[in-house]
Amino acid sequence: MQFTAEQINNILAQEKDTYIWQITHKIKADKQLTLPDEEIKDLFNRLKTTYDYLLKLGFSKKFLIEAFLYAEATNPNIKDQPRLKAWIEKENENPEKQFEDLLFIANKIQ
């Protein structure tokens, strides 16, 4: 059985949506989080946009992707905040490593 490029892209998009929905429901079920008052579909759309942003930057570590998605869930559009964006997208640095370093520093401060 052979698939066309369009069929493969549709399968990949469906897998991505399934993953983002799983994360969305996991976040909504976490009673320790303070989330904005919004419809679940709106949260899903924000997380999907953020997920695409992270993949574009080259993120591949699941725990870092999910940590960033949790941050987005509690702080809408966090990826666009100038200080965070400057840290993660620092010139000549690996964005995923930059975020990992930020989490390491935050953990040390606690």
CSV table of N, CA and C in Angstrom, one decimal:
chain,number,residue,atom,x,y,z
A,1,MET,N,0.8,-1.2,0.0
A,1,MET,CA,0.0,0.0,0.0
A,1,MET,C,0.9,1.2,0.0
A,2,GLN,N,0.6,2.2,-0.9
A,2,GLN,CA,1.3,3.4,-1.0
A,2,GLN,C,0.4,4.6,-0.7
A,3,PHE,N,1.0,5.6,0.0
A,3,PHE,CA,0.2,6.8,0.3
A,3,PHE,C,0.8,7.9,-0.5
A,4,THR,N,-0.1,8.8,-0.8
A,4,THR,CA,0.3,10.1,-1.4
A,4,THR,C,0.9,11.0,-0.4
A,5,ALA,N,1.6,12.0,-0.8
A,5,ALA,CA,2.2,13.0,0.1
A,5,ALA,C,1.1,13.7,0.9
A,6,GLU,N,0.0,13.9,0.3
A,6,GLU,CA,-1.2,14.6,0.9
A,6,GLU,C,-1.8,13.7,2.0
A,7,GLN,N,-1.9,12.4,1.7
A,7,GLN,CA,-2.4,11.4,2.7
A,7,GLN,C,-1.4,11.3,3.9
A,8,ILE,N,-0.1,11.3,3.7
A,8,ILE,CA,0.8,11.2,4.8
A,8,ILE,C,0.7,12.5,5.6
A,9,ASN,N,0.6,13.7,5.0
A,9,ASN,CA,0.5,14.9,5.7
A,9,ASN,C,-0.7,15.0,6.5
A,10,ASN,N,-1.8,14.4,6.0
A,10,ASN,CA,-3.1,14.4,6.8
A,10,ASN,C,-2.9,13.4,8.0
A,11,ILE,N,-2.3,12.3,7.8
A,11,ILE,CA,-2.0,11.4,9.0
A,11,ILE,C,-1.2,12.1,10.0
A,12,LEU,N,-0.1,12.8,9.6
A,12,LEU,CA,0.8,13.4,10.6
A,12,LEU,C,0.0,14.6,11.3
A,13,ALA,N,-0.8,15.3,10.6
A,13,ALA,CA,-1.6,16.4,11.2
A,13,ALA,C,-2.6,15.8,12.2
A,14,GLN,N,-3.2,14.7,11.9
A,14,GLN,CA,-4.1,14.1,12.8
A,14,GLN,C,-3.4,13.6,14.0
A,15,GLU,N,-2.2,13.0,13.9
A,15,GLU,CA,-1.4,12.5,15.0
A,15,GLU,C,-1.0,13.7,15.9
A,16,LYS,N,-0.7,14.8,15.3
A,16,LYS,CA,-0.3,16.0,16.1
A,16,LYS,C,-1.5,16.5,16.8
A,17,ASP,N,-2.7,16.6,16.2
A,17,ASP,CA,-3.9,17.1,16.9
A,17,ASP,C,-4.2,16.1,18.0
A,18,THR,N,-4.1,14.8,17.8
A,18,THR,CA,-4.4,13.9,18.9
A,18,THR,C,-3.4,14.1,20.1
A,19,TYR,N,-2.2,14.3,19.8
A,19,TYR,CA,-1.2,14.6,20.9
A,19,TYR,C,-1.5,15.9,21.6
A,20,ILE,N,-1.9,17.0,20.9
A,20,ILE,CA,-2.2,18.2,21.5
A,20,ILE,C,-3.5,18.1,22.3
A,21,TRP,N,-4.5,17.4,21.8
A,21,TRP,CA,-5.7,17.2,22.6
A,21,TRP,C,-5.4,16.4,23.9
A,22,GLN,N,-4.5,15.4,23.8
A,22,GLN,CA,-4.2,14.7,25.1
A,22,GLN,C,-3.5,15.7,26.1
A,23,ILE,N,-2.6,16.5,25.6
A,23,ILE,CA,-2.0,17.5,26.5
A,23,ILE,C,-3.0,18.5,27.1
A,24,THR,N,-3.9,18.9,26.2
A,24,THR,CA,-5.0,19.9,26.6
A,24,THR,C,-5.8,19.3,27.7
A,25,HIS,N,-6.3,18.1,27.5
A,25,HIS,CA,-7.1,17.4,28.6
A,25,HIS,C,-6.3,17.2,29.9
A,26,LYS,N,-5.1,16.8,29.7
A,26,LYS,CA,-4.2,16.6,30.9
A,26,LYS,C,-4.1,17.9,31.7
A,27,ILE,N,-3.9,19.0,31.0
A,27,ILE,CA,-3.7,20.3,31.6
A,27,ILE,C,-5.0,20.8,32.3
A,28,LYS,N,-6.1,20.6,31.5
A,28,LYS,CA,-7.4,21.0,32.1
A,28,LYS,C,-7.8,20.2,33.3
A,29,ALA,N,-7.3,19.0,33.4
A,29,ALA,CA,-7.6,18.1,34.6
A,29,ALA,C,-6.7,18.4,35.8
A,30,ASP,N,-5.7,19.1,35.6
A,30,ASP,CA,-4.7,19.4,36.7
A,30,ASP,C,-5.3,20.5,37.5
A,31,LYS,N,-5.8,20.2,38.7
A,31,LYS,CA,-6.4,21.2,39.5
A,31,LYS,C,-5.4,22.1,40.2
A,32,GLN,N,-4.1,21.8,40.1
A,32,GLN,CA,-3.1,22.7,40.8
A,32,GLN,C,-2.8,23.9,39.9
A,33,LEU,N,-3.3,23.9,38.6
A,33,LEU,CA,-3.0,24.9,37.7
A,33,LEU,C,-4.1,26.0,37.7
A,34,THR,N,-3.7,27.2,37.6
A,34,THR,CA,-4.6,28.3,37.4
A,34,THR,C,-4.6,28.7,36.0
A,35,LEU,N,-5.7,28.4,35.3
A,35,LEU,CA,-5.9,28.6,33.9
A,35,LEU,C,-6.8,29.7,33.6
A,36,PRO,N,-6.6,30.4,32.5
A,36,PRO,CA,-7.5,31.4,32.1
A,36,PRO,C,-8.9,30.8,31.8
A,37,ASP,N,-9.9,31.6,32.0
A,37,ASP,CA,-11.3,31.2,31.8
A,37,ASP,C,-11.5,31.2,30.3
A,38,GLU,N,-11.5,30.1,29.6
A,38,GLU,CA,-11.6,30.0,28.2
A,38,GLU,C,-12.2,28.6,27.8
A,39,GLU,N,-12.7,28.5,26.6
A,39,GLU,CA,-13.2,27.3,26.1
A,39,GLU,C,-12.0,26.3,25.9
A,40,ILE,N,-12.2,25.1,26.0
A,40,ILE,CA,-11.2,24.1,25.8
A,40,ILE,C,-10.6,24.1,24.4
A,41,LYS,N,-11.5,24.5,23.4
A,41,LYS,CA,-11.0,24.6,22.0
A,41,LYS,C,-10.0,25.7,21.9
A,42,ASP,N,-10.3,26.8,22.6
A,42,ASP,CA,-9.3,28.0,22.6
A,42,ASP,C,-8.0,27.6,23.2
A,43,LEU,N,-8.0,26.8,24.3
A,43,LEU,CA,-6.8,26.3,24.8
A,43,LEU,C,-6.0,25.4,23.9
A,44,PHE,N,-6.8,24.5,23.2
A,44,PHE,CA,-6.2,23.6,22.3
A,44,PHE,C,-5.5,24.4,21.1
A,45,ASN,N,-6.2,25.4,20.6
A,45,ASN,CA,-5.6,26.2,19.5
A,45,ASN,C,-4.3,27.0,20.0
A,46,ARG,N,-4.3,27.5,21.2
A,46,ARG,CA,-3.1,28.2,21.7
A,46,ARG,C,-2.0,27.2,21.8
A,47,LEU,N,-2.3,26.0,22.4
A,47,LEU,CA,-1.2,25.0,22.5
A,47,LEU,C,-0.7,24.5,21.2
A,48,LYS,N,-1.6,24.4,20.2
A,48,LYS,CA,-1.2,23.9,18.9
A,48,LYS,C,-0.3,24.9,18.2
A,49,THR,N,-0.6,26.2,18.4
A,49,THR,CA,0.2,27.3,17.8
A,49,THR,C,1.6,27.3,18.5
A,50,THR,N,1.6,27.1,19.8
A,50,THR,CA,2.9,27.1,20.5
A,50,THR,C,3.7,25.8,20.2
A,51,TYR,N,3.0,24.7,20.0
A,51,TYR,CA,3.7,23.5,19.6
A,51,TYR,C,4.4,23.6,18.3
A,52,ASP,N,3.7,24.2,17.3
A,52,ASP,CA,4.3,24.5,16.0
A,52,ASP,C,5.5,25.4,16.1
A,53,TYR,N,5.4,26.4,17.0
A,53,TYR,CA,6.5,27.4,17.2
A,53,TYR,C,7.7,26.6,17.7
A,54,LEU,N,7.5,25.7,18.7
A,54,LEU,CA,8.6,25.0,19.3
A,54,LEU,C,9.2,24.0,18.3
A,55,LEU,N,8.4,23.4,17.5
A,55,LEU,CA,9.0,22.5,16.4
A,55,LEU,C,9.8,23.3,15.4
A,56,LYS,N,9.3,24.5,15.1
A,56,LYS,CA,10.0,25.4,14.2
A,56,LYS,C,11.4,25.8,14.7
A,57,LEU,N,11.5,25.9,16.0
A,57,LEU,CA,12.7,26.3,16.7
A,57,LEU,C,13.7,25.1,16.8
A,58,GLY,N,13.1,23.9,16.6
A,58,GLY,CA,13.9,22.7,16.7
A,58,GLY,C,13.8,21.9,18.0
A,59,PHE,N,12.8,22.2,18.8
A,59,PHE,CA,12.6,21.4,20.0
A,59,PHE,C,12.3,20.0,19.7
A,60,SER,N,12.8,19.1,20.4
A,60,SER,CA,12.6,17.6,20.2
A,60,SER,C,12.4,16.9,21.5
A,61,LYS,N,12.8,17.4,22.6
A,61,LYS,CA,12.7,16.7,23.9
A,61,LYS,C,11.3,16.9,24.4
A,62,LYS,N,10.6,15.7,24.6
A,62,LYS,CA,9.2,15.8,25.0
A,62,LYS,C,9.0,16.5,26.3
A,63,PHE,N,9.8,16.3,27.3
A,63,PHE,CA,9.6,17.0,28.6
A,63,PHE,C,9.7,18.5,28.5
A,64,LEU,N,10.6,19.0,27.6
A,64,LEU,CA,10.7,20.4,27.4
A,64,LEU,C,9.6,21.0,26.7
A,65,ILE,N,9.1,20.3,25.6
A,65,ILE,CA,7.9,20.7,24.9
A,65,ILE,C,6.7,20.8,25.8
A,66,GLU,N,6.5,19.8,26.6
A,66,GLU,CA,5.4,19.8,27.5
A,66,GLU,C,5.5,20.8,28.6
A,67,ALA,N,6.7,21.1,29.1
A,67,ALA,CA,6.9,22.1,30.1
A,67,ALA,C,6.5,23.5,29.5
A,68,PHE,N,6.9,23.7,28.2
A,68,PHE,CA,6.6,25.0,27.6
A,68,PHE,C,5.1,25.1,27.3
A,69,LEU,N,4.4,23.9,26.9
A,69,LEU,CA,3.0,24.0,26.7
A,69,LEU,C,2.2,24.2,28.0
A,70,TYR,N,2.7,23.7,29.1
A,70,TYR,CA,2.1,24.0,30.4
A,70,TYR,C,2.3,25.5,30.7
A,71,ALA,N,3.4,26.1,30.4
A,71,ALA,CA,3.6,27.5,30.6
A,71,ALA,C,2.7,28.3,29.8
A,72,GLU,N,2.5,27.9,28.5
A,72,GLU,CA,1.5,28.6,27.6
A,72,GLU,C,0.1,28.5,28.1
A,73,ALA,N,-0.2,27.3,28.7
A,73,ALA,CA,-1.6,27.1,29.2
A,73,ALA,C,-1.9,28.1,30.3
A,74,THR,N,-1.0,28.3,31.2
A,74,THR,CA,-1.2,29.2,32.3
A,74,THR,C,-0.9,30.7,32.0
A,75,ASN,N,-0.1,30.9,31.0
A,75,ASN,CA,0.3,32.3,30.6
A,75,ASN,C,0.1,32.5,29.1
A,76,PRO,N,-1.1,32.8,28.7
A,76,PRO,CA,-1.4,32.9,27.3
A,76,PRO,C,-0.3,33.8,26.5
A,77,ASN,N,0.1,33.2,25.4
A,77,ASN,CA,1.1,33.9,24.5
A,77,ASN,C,2.4,34.2,25.2
A,78,ILE,N,2.8,33.3,26.1
A,78,ILE,CA,4.1,33.5,26.8
A,78,ILE,C,5.3,33.4,25.8
A,79,LYS,N,5.1,32.7,24.7
A,79,LYS,CA,6.2,32.6,23.7
A,79,LYS,C,6.5,34.0,23.1
A,80,ASP,N,5.5,34.9,23.2
A,80,ASP,CA,5.7,36.2,22.6
A,80,ASP,C,6.2,37.3,23.5
A,81,GLN,N,6.4,36.9,24.8
A,81,GLN,CA,6.8,37.9,25.8
A,81,GLN,C,8.3,38.2,25.5
A,82,PRO,N,8.6,39.5,25.3
A,82,PRO,CA,10.0,39.9,24.8
A,82,PRO,C,11.1,39.3,25.5
A,83,ARG,N,11.1,39.2,26.9
A,83,ARG,CA,12.3,38.7,27.6
A,83,ARG,C,12.5,37.2,27.4
A,84,LEU,N,11.4,36.5,27.4
A,84,LEU,CA,11.5,35.0,27.2
A,84,LEU,C,11.9,34.7,25.8
A,85,LYS,N,11.3,35.5,24.8
A,85,LYS,CA,11.6,35.3,23.4
A,85,LYS,C,13.1,35.6,23.1
A,86,ALA,N,13.6,36.6,23.7
A,86,ALA,CA,15.0,37.0,23.5
A,86,ALA,C,15.9,35.9,24.1
A,87,TRP,N,15.5,35.3,25.3
A,87,TRP,CA,16.3,34.3,25.9
A,87,TRP,C,16.4,33.0,25.0
A,88,ILE,N,15.2,32.6,24.6
A,88,ILE,CA,15.1,31.4,23.9
A,88,ILE,C,15.7,31.5,22.5
A,89,GLU,N,15.4,32.6,21.8
A,89,GLU,CA,15.9,32.8,20.5
A,89,GLU,C,17.2,33.5,20.4
A,90,LYS,N,18.0,33.5,21.4
A,90,LYS,CA,19.3,34.2,21.4
A,90,LYS,C,20.1,33.7,20.2
A,91,GLU,N,20.7,34.7,19.6
A,91,GLU,CA,21.5,34.4,18.4
A,91,GLU,C,22.6,33.5,18.7
A,92,ASN,N,22.9,32.5,17.8
A,92,ASN,CA,23.9,31.5,17.8
A,92,ASN,C,23.8,30.6,19.0
A,93,GLU,N,22.6,30.4,19.5
A,93,GLU,CA,22.3,29.5,20.6
A,93,GLU,C,21.2,28.5,20.2
A,94,ASN,N,21.2,27.4,20.8
A,94,ASN,CA,20.2,26.4,20.6
A,94,ASN,C,19.0,26.7,21.4
A,95,PRO,N,17.8,27.0,20.8
A,95,PRO,CA,16.6,27.4,21.5
A,95,PRO,C,16.2,26.4,22.6
A,96,GLU,N,16.2,25.1,22.3
A,96,GLU,CA,15.8,24.1,23.2
A,96,GLU,C,16.8,24.1,24.4
A,97,LYS,N,18.0,24.2,24.2
A,97,LYS,CA,19.0,24.3,25.3
A,97,LYS,C,18.8,25.5,26.1
A,98,GLN,N,18.5,26.6,25.5
A,98,GLN,CA,18.3,27.9,26.2
A,98,GLN,C,17.1,27.7,27.2
A,99,PHE,N,16.0,27.1,26.7
A,99,PHE,CA,14.8,26.9,27.5
A,99,PHE,C,15.2,25.9,28.7
A,100,GLU,N,15.9,24.9,28.3
A,100,GLU,CA,16.3,23.9,29.4
A,100,GLU,C,17.2,24.6,30.4
A,101,ASP,N,18.1,25.5,30.0
A,101,ASP,CA,18.9,26.2,31.0
A,101,ASP,C,18.0,27.1,31.9
A,102,LEU,N,17.0,27.7,31.3
A,102,LEU,CA,16.1,28.6,32.0
A,102,LEU,C,15.3,27.8,33.1
A,103,LEU,N,14.9,26.6,32.7
A,103,LEU,CA,14.2,25.7,33.7
A,103,LEU,C,15.2,25.3,34.8
A,104,PHE,N,16.4,25.0,34.5
A,104,PHE,CA,17.4,24.6,35.4
A,104,PHE,C,17.7,25.8,36.4
A,105,ILE,N,17.8,27.0,35.9
A,105,ILE,CA,18.0,28.1,36.8
A,105,ILE,C,16.8,28.3,37.7
A,106,ALA,N,15.6,28.3,37.1
A,106,ALA,CA,14.4,28.4,37.9
A,106,ALA,C,14.3,27.4,39.0
A,107,ASN,N,14.7,26.2,38.8
A,107,ASN,CA,14.7,25.1,39.8
A,107,ASN,C,15.7,25.4,40.9
A,108,LYS,N,16.9,26.0,40.5
A,108,LYS,CA,17.9,26.3,41.5
A,108,LYS,C,17.5,27.4,42.4
A,109,ILE,N,16.7,28.3,41.9
A,109,ILE,CA,16.2,29.5,42.7
A,109,ILE,C,15.3,29.0,43.8
A,110,GLN,N,14.5,28.0,43.5
A,110,GLN,CA,13.4,27.5,44.4
A,110,GLN,C,14.1,27.1,45.7
